[in-house]
Coordinates of C-alpha atoms in Angstrom, one line a residue:
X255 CA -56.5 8.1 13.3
X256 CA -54.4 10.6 10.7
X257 CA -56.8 11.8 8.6
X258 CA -55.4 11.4 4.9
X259 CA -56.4 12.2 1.0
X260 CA -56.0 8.8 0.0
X261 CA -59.4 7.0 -1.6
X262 CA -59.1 3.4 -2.4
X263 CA -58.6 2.7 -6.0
X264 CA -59.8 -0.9 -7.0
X265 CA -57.9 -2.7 -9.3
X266 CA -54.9 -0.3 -8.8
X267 CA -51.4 -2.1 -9.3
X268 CA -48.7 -1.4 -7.1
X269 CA -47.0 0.7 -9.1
X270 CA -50.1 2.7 -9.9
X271 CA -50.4 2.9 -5.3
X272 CA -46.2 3.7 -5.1
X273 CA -46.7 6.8 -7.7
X274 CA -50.0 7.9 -5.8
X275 CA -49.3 11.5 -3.8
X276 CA -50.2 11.2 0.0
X277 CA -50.3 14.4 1.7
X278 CA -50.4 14.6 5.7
X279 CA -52.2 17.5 7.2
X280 CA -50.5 16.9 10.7
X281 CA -47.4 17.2 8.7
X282 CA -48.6 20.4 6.8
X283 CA -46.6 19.3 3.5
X284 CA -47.3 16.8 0.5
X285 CA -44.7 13.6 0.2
X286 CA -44.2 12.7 -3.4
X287 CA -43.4 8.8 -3.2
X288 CA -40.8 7.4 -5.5
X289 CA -41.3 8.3 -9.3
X290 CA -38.5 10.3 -8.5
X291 CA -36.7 7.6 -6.5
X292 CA -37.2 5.2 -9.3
X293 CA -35.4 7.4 -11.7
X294 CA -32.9 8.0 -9.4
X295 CA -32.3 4.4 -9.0
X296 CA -32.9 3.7 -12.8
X297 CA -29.7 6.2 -13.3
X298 CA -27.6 4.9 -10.2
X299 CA -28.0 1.1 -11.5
X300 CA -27.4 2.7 -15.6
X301 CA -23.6 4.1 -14.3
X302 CA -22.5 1.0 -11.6
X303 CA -23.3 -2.4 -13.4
X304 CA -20.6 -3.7 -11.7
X305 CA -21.9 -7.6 -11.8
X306 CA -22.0 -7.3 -16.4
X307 CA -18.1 -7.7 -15.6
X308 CA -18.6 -11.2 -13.8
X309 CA -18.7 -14.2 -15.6
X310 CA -18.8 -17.7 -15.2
X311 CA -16.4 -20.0 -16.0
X312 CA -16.9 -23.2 -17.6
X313 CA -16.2 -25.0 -14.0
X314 CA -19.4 -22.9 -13.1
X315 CA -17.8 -20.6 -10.4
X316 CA -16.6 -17.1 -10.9
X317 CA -13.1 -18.0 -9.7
X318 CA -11.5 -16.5 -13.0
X319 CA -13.4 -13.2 -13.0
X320 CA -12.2 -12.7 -9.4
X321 CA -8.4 -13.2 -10.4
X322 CA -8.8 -11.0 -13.2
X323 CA -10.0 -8.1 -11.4
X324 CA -7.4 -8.5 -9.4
X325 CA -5.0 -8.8 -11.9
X326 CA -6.1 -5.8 -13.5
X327 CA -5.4 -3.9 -10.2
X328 CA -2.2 -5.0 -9.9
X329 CA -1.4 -4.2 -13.6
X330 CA -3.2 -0.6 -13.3
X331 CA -0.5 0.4 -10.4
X332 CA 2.3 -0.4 -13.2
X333 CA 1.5 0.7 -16.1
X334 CA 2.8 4.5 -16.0
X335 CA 4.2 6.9 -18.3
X336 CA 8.0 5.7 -18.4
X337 CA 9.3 8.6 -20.6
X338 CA 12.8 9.7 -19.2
X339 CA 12.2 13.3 -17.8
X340 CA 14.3 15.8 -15.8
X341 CA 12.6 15.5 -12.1
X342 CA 13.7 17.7 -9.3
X343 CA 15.0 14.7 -6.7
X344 CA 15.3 17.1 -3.6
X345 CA 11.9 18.4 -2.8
X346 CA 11.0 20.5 -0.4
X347 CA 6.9 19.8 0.1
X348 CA 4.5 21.5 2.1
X349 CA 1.3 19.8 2.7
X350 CA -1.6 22.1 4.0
X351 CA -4.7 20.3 5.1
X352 CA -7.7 21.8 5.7
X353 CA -9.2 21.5 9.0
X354 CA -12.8 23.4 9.0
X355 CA -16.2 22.2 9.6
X356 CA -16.6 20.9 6.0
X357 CA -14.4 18.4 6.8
X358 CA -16.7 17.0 9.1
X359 CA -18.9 15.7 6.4
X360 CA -19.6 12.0 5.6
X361 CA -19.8 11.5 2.1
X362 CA -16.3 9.6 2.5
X363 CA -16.5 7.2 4.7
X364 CA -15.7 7.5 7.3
X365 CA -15.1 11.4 7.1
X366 CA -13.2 13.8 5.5
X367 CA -10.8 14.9 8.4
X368 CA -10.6 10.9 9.4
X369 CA -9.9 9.9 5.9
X370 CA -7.7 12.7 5.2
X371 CA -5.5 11.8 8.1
X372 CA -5.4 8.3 7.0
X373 CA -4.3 8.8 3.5
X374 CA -1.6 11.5 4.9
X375 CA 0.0 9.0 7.0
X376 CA 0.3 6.6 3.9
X377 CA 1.4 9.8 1.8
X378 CA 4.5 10.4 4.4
X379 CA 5.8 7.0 4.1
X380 CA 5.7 6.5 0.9
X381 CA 7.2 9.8 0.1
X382 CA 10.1 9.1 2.0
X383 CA 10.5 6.1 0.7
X384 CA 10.6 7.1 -3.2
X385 CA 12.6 10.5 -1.4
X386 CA 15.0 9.9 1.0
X387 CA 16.5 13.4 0.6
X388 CA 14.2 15.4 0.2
X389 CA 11.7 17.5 2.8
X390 CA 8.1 17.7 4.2
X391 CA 5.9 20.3 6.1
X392 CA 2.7 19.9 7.3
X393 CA 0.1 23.3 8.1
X394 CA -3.4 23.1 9.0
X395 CA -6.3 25.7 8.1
X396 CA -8.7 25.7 11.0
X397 CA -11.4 28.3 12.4
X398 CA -9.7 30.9 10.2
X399 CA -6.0 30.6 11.1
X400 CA -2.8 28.3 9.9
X401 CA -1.3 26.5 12.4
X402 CA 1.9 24.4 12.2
X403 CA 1.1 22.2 15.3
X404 CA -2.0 19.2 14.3
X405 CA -3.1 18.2 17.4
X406 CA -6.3 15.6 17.9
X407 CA -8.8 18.5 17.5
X408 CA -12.4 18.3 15.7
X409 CA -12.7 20.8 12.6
X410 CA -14.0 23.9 13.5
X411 CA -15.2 27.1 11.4
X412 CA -13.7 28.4 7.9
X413 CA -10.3 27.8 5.8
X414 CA -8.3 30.9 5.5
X415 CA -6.5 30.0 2.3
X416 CA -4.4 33.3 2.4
X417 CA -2.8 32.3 6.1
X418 CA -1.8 29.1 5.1
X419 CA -0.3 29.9 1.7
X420 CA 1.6 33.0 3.4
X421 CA 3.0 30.4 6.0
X422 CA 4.1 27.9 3.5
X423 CA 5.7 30.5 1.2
X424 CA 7.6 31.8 4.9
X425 CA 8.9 28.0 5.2
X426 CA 9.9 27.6 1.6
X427 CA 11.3 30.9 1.4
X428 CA 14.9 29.5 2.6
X429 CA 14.9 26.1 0.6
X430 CA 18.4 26.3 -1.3
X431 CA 17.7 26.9 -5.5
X432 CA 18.7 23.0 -6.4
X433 CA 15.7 21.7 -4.6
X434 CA 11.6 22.0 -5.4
X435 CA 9.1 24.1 -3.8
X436 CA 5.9 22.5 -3.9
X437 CA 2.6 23.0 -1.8
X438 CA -0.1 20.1 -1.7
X439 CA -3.5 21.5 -1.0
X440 CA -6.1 18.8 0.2
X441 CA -9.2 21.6 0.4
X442 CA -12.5 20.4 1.4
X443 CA -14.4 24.1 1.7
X444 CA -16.1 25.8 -1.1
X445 CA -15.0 29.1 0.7
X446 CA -11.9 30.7 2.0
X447 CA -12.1 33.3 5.2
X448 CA -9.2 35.6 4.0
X449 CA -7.8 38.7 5.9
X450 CA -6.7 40.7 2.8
X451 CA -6.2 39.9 -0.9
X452 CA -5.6 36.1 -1.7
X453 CA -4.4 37.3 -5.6
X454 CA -0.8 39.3 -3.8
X455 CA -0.5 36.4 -1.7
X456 CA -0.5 34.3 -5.7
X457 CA 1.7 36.6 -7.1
X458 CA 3.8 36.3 -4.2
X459 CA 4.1 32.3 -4.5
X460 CA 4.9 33.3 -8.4
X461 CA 7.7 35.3 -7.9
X462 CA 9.4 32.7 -5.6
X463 CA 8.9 29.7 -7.9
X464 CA 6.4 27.9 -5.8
X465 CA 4.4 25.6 -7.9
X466 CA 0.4 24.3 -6.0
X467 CA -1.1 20.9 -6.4
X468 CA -4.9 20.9 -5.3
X469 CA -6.8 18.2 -4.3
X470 CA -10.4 19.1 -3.7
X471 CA -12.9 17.6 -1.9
X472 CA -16.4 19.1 -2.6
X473 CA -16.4 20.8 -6.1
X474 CA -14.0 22.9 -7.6
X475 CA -13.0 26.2 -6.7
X476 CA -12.3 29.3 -8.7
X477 CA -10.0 31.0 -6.2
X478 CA -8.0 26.6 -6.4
X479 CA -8.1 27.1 -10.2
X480 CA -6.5 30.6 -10.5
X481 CA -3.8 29.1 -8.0
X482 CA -2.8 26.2 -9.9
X483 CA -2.8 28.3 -13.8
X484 CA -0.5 31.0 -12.2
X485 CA 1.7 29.0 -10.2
X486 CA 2.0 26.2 -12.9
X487 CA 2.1 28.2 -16.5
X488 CA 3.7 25.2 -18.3
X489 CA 1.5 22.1 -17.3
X490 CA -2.3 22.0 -18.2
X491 CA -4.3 22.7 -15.2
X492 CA -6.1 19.2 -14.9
X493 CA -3.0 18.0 -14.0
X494 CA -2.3 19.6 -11.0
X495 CA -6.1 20.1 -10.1
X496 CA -8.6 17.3 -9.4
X497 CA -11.6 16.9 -7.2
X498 CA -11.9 13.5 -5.7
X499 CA -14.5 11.1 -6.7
X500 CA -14.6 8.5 -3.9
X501 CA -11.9 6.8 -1.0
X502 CA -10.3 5.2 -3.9
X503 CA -10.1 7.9 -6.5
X504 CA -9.2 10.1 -3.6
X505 CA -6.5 8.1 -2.6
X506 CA -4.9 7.4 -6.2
X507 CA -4.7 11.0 -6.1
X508 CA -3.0 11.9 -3.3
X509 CA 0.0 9.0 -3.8
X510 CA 0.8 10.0 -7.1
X511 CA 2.2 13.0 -5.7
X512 CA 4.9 11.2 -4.3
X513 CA 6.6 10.5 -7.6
X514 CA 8.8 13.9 -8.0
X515 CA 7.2 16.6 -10.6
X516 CA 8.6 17.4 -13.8
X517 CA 11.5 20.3 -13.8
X518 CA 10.2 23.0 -16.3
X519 CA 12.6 25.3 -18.0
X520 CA 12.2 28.0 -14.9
X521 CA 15.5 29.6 -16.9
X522 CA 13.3 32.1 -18.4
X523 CA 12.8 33.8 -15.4
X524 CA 16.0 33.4 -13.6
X525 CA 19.5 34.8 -14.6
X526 CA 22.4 33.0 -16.5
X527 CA 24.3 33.1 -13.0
X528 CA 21.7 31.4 -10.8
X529 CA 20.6 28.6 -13.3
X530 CA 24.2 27.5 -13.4
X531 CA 25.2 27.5 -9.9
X532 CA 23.0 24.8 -8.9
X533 CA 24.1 22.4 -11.8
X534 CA 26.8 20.6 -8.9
X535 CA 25.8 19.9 -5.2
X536 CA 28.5 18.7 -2.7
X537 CA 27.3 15.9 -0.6
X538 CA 29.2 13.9 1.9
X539 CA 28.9 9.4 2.4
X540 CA 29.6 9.5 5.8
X541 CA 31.0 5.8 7.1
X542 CA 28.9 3.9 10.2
X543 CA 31.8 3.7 13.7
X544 CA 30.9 2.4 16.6
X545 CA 32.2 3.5 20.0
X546 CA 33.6 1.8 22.5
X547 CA 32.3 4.6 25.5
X548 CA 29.3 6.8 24.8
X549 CA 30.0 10.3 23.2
X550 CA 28.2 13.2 22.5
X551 CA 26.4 13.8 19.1
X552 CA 26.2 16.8 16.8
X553 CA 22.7 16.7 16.2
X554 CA 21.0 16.0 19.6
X555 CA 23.6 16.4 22.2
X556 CA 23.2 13.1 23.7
X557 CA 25.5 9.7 24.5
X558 CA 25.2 7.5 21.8
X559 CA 27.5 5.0 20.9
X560 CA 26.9 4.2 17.2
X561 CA 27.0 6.9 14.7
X562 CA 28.1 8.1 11.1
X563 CA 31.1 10.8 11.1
X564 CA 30.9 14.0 8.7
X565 CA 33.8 13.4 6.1
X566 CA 34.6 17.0 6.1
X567 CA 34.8 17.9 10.1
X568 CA 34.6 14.3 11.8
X569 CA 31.4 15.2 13.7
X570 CA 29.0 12.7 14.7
X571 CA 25.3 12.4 13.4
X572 CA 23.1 9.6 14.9
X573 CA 21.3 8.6 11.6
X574 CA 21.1 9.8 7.8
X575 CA 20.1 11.4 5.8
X576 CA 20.4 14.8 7.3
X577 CA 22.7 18.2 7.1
X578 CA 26.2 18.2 9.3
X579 CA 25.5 20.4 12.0
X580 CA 29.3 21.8 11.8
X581 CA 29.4 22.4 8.6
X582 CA 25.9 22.3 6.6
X583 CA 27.4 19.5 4.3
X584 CA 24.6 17.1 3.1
X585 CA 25.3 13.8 4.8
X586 CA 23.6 10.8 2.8
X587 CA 23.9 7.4 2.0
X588 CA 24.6 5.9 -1.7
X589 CA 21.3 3.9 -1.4
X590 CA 19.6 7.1 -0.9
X591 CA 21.2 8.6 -3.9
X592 CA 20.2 5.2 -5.9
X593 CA 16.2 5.1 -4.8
X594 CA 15.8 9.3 -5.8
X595 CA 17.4 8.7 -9.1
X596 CA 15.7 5.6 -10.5
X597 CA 12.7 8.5 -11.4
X598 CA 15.3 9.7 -14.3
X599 CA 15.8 6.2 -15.6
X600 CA 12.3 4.5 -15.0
X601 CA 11.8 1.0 -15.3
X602 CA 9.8 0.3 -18.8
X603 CA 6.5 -1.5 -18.9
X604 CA 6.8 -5.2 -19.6
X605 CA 4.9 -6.3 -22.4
X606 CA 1.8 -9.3 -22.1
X607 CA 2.4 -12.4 -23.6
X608 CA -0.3 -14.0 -25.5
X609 CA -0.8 -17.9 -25.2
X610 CA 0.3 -18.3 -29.4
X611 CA 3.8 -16.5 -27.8
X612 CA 4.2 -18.5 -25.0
X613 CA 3.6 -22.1 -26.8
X614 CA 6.1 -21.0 -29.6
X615 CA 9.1 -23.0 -30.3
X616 CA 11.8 -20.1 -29.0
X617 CA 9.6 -20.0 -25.9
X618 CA 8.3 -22.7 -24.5
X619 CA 10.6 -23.7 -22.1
X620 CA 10.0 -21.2 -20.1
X621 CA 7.6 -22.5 -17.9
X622 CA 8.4 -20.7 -14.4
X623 CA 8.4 -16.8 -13.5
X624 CA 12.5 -15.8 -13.4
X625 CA 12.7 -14.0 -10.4
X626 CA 10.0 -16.1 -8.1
X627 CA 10.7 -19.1 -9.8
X628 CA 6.9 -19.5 -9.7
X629 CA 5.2 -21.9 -12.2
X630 CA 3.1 -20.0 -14.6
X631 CA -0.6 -21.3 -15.7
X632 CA -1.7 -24.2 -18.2
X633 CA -3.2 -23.6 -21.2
X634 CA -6.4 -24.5 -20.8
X635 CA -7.8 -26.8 -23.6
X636 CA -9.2 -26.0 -26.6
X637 CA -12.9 -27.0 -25.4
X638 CA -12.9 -24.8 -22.6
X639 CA -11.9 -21.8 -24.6
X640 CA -14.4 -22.5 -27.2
X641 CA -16.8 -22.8 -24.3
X642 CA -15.8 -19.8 -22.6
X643 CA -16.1 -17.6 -25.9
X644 CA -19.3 -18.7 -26.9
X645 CA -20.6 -18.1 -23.3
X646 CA -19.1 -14.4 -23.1
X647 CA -20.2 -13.9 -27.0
X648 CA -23.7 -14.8 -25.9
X649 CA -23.4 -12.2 -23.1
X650 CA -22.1 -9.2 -25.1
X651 CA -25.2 -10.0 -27.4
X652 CA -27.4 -10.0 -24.6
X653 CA -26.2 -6.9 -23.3
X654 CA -25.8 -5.1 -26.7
X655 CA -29.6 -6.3 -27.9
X656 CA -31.0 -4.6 -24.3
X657 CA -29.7 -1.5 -24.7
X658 CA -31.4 -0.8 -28.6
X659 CA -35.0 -0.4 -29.7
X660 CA -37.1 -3.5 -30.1
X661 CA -37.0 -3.0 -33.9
X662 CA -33.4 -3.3 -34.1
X663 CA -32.5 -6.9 -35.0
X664 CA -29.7 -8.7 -32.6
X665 CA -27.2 -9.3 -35.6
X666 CA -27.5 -5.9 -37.2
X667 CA -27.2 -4.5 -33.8
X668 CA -24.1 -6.5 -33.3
X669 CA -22.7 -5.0 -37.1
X670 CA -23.1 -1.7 -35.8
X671 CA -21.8 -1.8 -32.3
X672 CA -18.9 -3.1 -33.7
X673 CA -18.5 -0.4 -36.4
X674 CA -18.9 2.0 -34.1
X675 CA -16.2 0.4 -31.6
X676 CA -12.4 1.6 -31.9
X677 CA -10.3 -1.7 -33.6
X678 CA -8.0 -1.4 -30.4
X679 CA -11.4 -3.1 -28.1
X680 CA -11.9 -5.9 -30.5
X681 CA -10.2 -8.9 -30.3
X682 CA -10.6 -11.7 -33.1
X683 CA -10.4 -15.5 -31.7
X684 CA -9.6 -18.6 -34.2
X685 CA -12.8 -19.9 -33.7
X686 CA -14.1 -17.1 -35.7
X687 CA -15.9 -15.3 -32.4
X688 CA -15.8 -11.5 -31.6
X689 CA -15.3 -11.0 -28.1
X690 CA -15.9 -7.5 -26.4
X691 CA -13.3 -6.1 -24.3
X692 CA -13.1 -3.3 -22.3
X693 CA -9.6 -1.3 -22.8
X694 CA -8.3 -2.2 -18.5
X695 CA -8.8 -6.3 -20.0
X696 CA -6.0 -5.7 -22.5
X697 CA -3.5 -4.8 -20.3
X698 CA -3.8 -7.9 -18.3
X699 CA -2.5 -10.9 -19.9
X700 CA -4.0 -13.9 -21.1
X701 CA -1.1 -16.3 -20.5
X702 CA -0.3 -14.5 -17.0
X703 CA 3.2 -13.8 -18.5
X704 CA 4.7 -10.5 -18.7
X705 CA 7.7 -10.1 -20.6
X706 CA 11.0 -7.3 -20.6
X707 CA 11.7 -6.1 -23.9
X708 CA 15.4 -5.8 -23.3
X709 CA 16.4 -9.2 -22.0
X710 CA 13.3 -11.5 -23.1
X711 CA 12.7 -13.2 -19.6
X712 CA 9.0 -13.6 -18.8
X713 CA 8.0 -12.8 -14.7
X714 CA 4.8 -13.0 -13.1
X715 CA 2.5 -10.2 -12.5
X716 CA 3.3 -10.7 -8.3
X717 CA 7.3 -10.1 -9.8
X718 CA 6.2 -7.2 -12.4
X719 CA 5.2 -5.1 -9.6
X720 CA 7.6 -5.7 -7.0
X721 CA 9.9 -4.6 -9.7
X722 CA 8.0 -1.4 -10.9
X723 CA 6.8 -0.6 -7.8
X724 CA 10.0 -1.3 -5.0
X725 CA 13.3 -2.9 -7.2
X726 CA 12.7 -0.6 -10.1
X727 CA 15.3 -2.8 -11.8
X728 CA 14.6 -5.7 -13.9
X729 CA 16.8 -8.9 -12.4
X730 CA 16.7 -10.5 -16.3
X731 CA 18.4 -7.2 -17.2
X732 CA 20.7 -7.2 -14.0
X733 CA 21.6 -11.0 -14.4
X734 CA 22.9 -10.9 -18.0
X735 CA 27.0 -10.4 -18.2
X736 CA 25.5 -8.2 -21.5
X737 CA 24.0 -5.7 -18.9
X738 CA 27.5 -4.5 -17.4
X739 CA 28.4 -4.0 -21.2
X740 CA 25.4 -3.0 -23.0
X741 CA 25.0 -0.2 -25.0
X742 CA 24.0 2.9 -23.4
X743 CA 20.3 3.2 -25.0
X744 CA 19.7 0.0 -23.9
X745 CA 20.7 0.5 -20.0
X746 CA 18.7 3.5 -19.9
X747 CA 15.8 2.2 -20.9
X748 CA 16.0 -0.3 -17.8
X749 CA 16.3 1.7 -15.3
X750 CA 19.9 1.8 -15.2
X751 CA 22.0 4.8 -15.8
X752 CA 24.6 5.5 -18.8
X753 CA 27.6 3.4 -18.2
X754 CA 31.5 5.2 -18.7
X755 CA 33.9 3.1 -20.5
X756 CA 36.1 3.3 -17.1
X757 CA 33.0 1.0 -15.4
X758 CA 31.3 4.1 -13.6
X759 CA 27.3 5.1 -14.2
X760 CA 26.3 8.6 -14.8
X761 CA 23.2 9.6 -13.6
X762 CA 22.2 13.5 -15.4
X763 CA 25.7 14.5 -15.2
X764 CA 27.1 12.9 -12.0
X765 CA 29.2 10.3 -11.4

């Protein structure tokens, strides 16, 4: 038998026997049991309370809560900053990815390098899709080298930081002035294995008007930091610098990225001569023919029937968009041009409708979504409401009387959590209640209505991000006759760019 310190205590509780030290000579150390856990635990349960945000309905089922979390998801993905800002359209994006042994580590599940791959794949496709003219690259930092190929290898040994930004700067270096240069750093060392000094290599990326995004994965870096203040001296640093916090933090992260970045004055450092040439680009709409016999095309050499000819020199390209082989003219499609310019003219956030809007005379006929055609909720009765208050009133006392001293009484606790609370968390019932709410509940509404400020028409939150999120166009807006006339202001503010009196749109200065 192990031979222990341990003497029996009578009368000891358990938690007097879980805090007791045991200390194992065959192991040769002591094992302090769980006062230490317990506070651990005590702080891990203080920070993810997730089931406080559940309640139950008056039906007795927590059906609602359930809808409204997910109604608060969907609302999140919409509600962005829809300020009208130059954005560079073409981009030309390298993403480097790093590939060492830290990457190996399982604090996201499954790993890094897994995950990592995972999110890239989604990060391609939908950066295509929101721009179809524009370019990606894709380097790898693995056992202290850059590599351009990613083949199915484990991670191996150190990042070399210097290697892969030299490489990225060598594939940028040729990207025409019109276009972006942007590198996407997804780093999960808290080192960098570098042949030389990393700081030339920075000024280097400086002086070729390269601007760094870094995505860390394990803390951040000094060496990330001085990267993203030199190569981005008009944003703030937090913006193009974050550390992940878990699978879905990380992944909110890396998508945003796909929207295009802002276009800072970079006129400062360049001449008059350069920042006007790139004012007009020539691009070619090539028109779809189909062959009779097979011929040869321009960009692969092989039979194809089908085919888009280069307006310029008649040569045939298999698909778009893409550069003429002949003649390097940019060969797109007008829906390409359409899907990278909706960034200038964003799509504004619809406003929630409250059920007192919704029941008013000038509104309530409209009972169904206008695009889906969807019926929208009942009101739910006056009862259930009252019920439903006094239930989550109850609940915000309970939680706001547990986390004070015992002296404190409940209603002068309530008087000064509510005096210390911003007005824009406190919403005022007519049956005189106070109800709590955190600031994601307010953008979901009530009503499940969501309403365009331009043409009035109430859609579904199923519709409101199909349009923010794919359409980018409101169909209230793009069904009036008063759209096709409107003023200018207002089209702009839809999404839609500034109309000529002659019928064309203008989209920053092209027709």
């Amino acid at each position: 038998m192990v031979e222990t310190d341990e003497e029996y205590a009578p009368g000891a509780s358990d938690d007097d026997i879980a805090a007791h030290q045991v200390t194992s000579r065959r192991a040769g150390r002591t094992v302090i049991r769980s006062r230490a856990r317990e506070t651990a635990d005590d702080a891990f349960n203080e920070v993810r309370r997730t089931w406080e945000d559940v309640e139950e309905g008056a039906d007795g089922t927590i059906t609602g809560t359930i809808d409204s979390l997910l109604q608060q998801g969907k609302r999140k993905r919409t509600l962005k900053d829809t300020t009208p800002l130059q954005r560079g359209i073409i981009r030309h994006l390298i993403l480097i990815l790093d590939l060492s042994a830290a990457m190996t580590e399982k604090d996201l599940r499954p790993t890094r390098y897994l995950l990592t791959i995972r999110y890239c794949q989604d990060f391609v496709t939908e950066f295509f899709e929101q721009n179809p003219i524009s370019q990606i690259g894709i380097i790898g930092m693995r056992d202290g080298l850059a590599v351009r190929a990613l083949r199915k290898e484990d991670p191996k040994g150190q990042p070399s930081l210097q290697n892969a930004l030299d490489m990225a700067r060598a594939a940028l270096f040729h990207a025409p002035s019109h276009g972006t240069r942007e590198i996407l750093l997804l780093f999960g060392s808290l080192l960098s294995s570098d042949p030389g000094d990393i700081h030339t290599t920075i000024g280097s990326l400086v002086a070729s008007h390269i601007t760094t995004t870094v995505i860390g994965l394990s803390a951040q870096v000094a060496i990330c930091l001085t990267l993203v203040k030199r190569t981005n001296p008009h944003s703030n640093p937090q913006k193009h610098y974050n550390v992940a916090l878990d699978e879905v933090n990380y992944r909110e992260l890396i998508m945003r990225l796909a929207t295009p970045p802002e276009s800072h004055t970079q006129q400062a450092t360049q001449s008059v001569e350069d920042s006007n040439a790139s004012t007009l680009l020539m691009m070619g709409f090539p028109s779809r023919v189909t062959d009779p016999k097979p011929s040869l095309c321009a960009c692969h050499s092989r039979p194809t029937t089908g085919g888009y000819l280069c307006p310029r020199c008649s040569s045939k390209v298999c698909s778009l968009p893409t550069t003429c082989p002949a003649c390097s003219l940019t060969l797109i499609l007008s829906t390409h041009l359409a899907r990278s310019y909706h960034h200038l003219f964003p799509l504004q956030n619809w406003k929630t409708v409250s059920w007192s809007r919704a029941r008013s005379p000038a509104h309530k006929h409209k009972l169904r979504c206008f695009s889906c055609q969807n019926a929208f909720p009942v009101q739910p009765t006056s009862s259930t409401m009252s019920t439903t208050g006094a239930a989550a009133d109850s609940a915000s006392n309970q939680k706001i009387t547990s986390r004070l001293p015992t002296k404190v009484a409940p209603s002068d606790a309530r008087n000064a959590e509510s005096a210390s609370m911003e007005p824009s968390n406190v919403a005022f019932r007519n049956d005189n209640t106070t109800r709590i709410r955190r600031n994601e509940d307010q953008t979901v509404s009530e009503s499940g209505r969501y309403e365009c400020g331009t043409c009035g028409q109430y859609f579904c939150i199923d519709c409101d991000v199909f349009c923010h999120e794919v359409v980018h166009n409101c169909p209230g807006c793009l069904s009036r006759e008063e759209s096709m006339t409107g003023s200018e202001g207002e089209q702009q503010q839809n999404g839609i760019g500034a109309r000529e009196p002659d019928g064309t749109i203008t989209y920053d200065g092209m027709e």
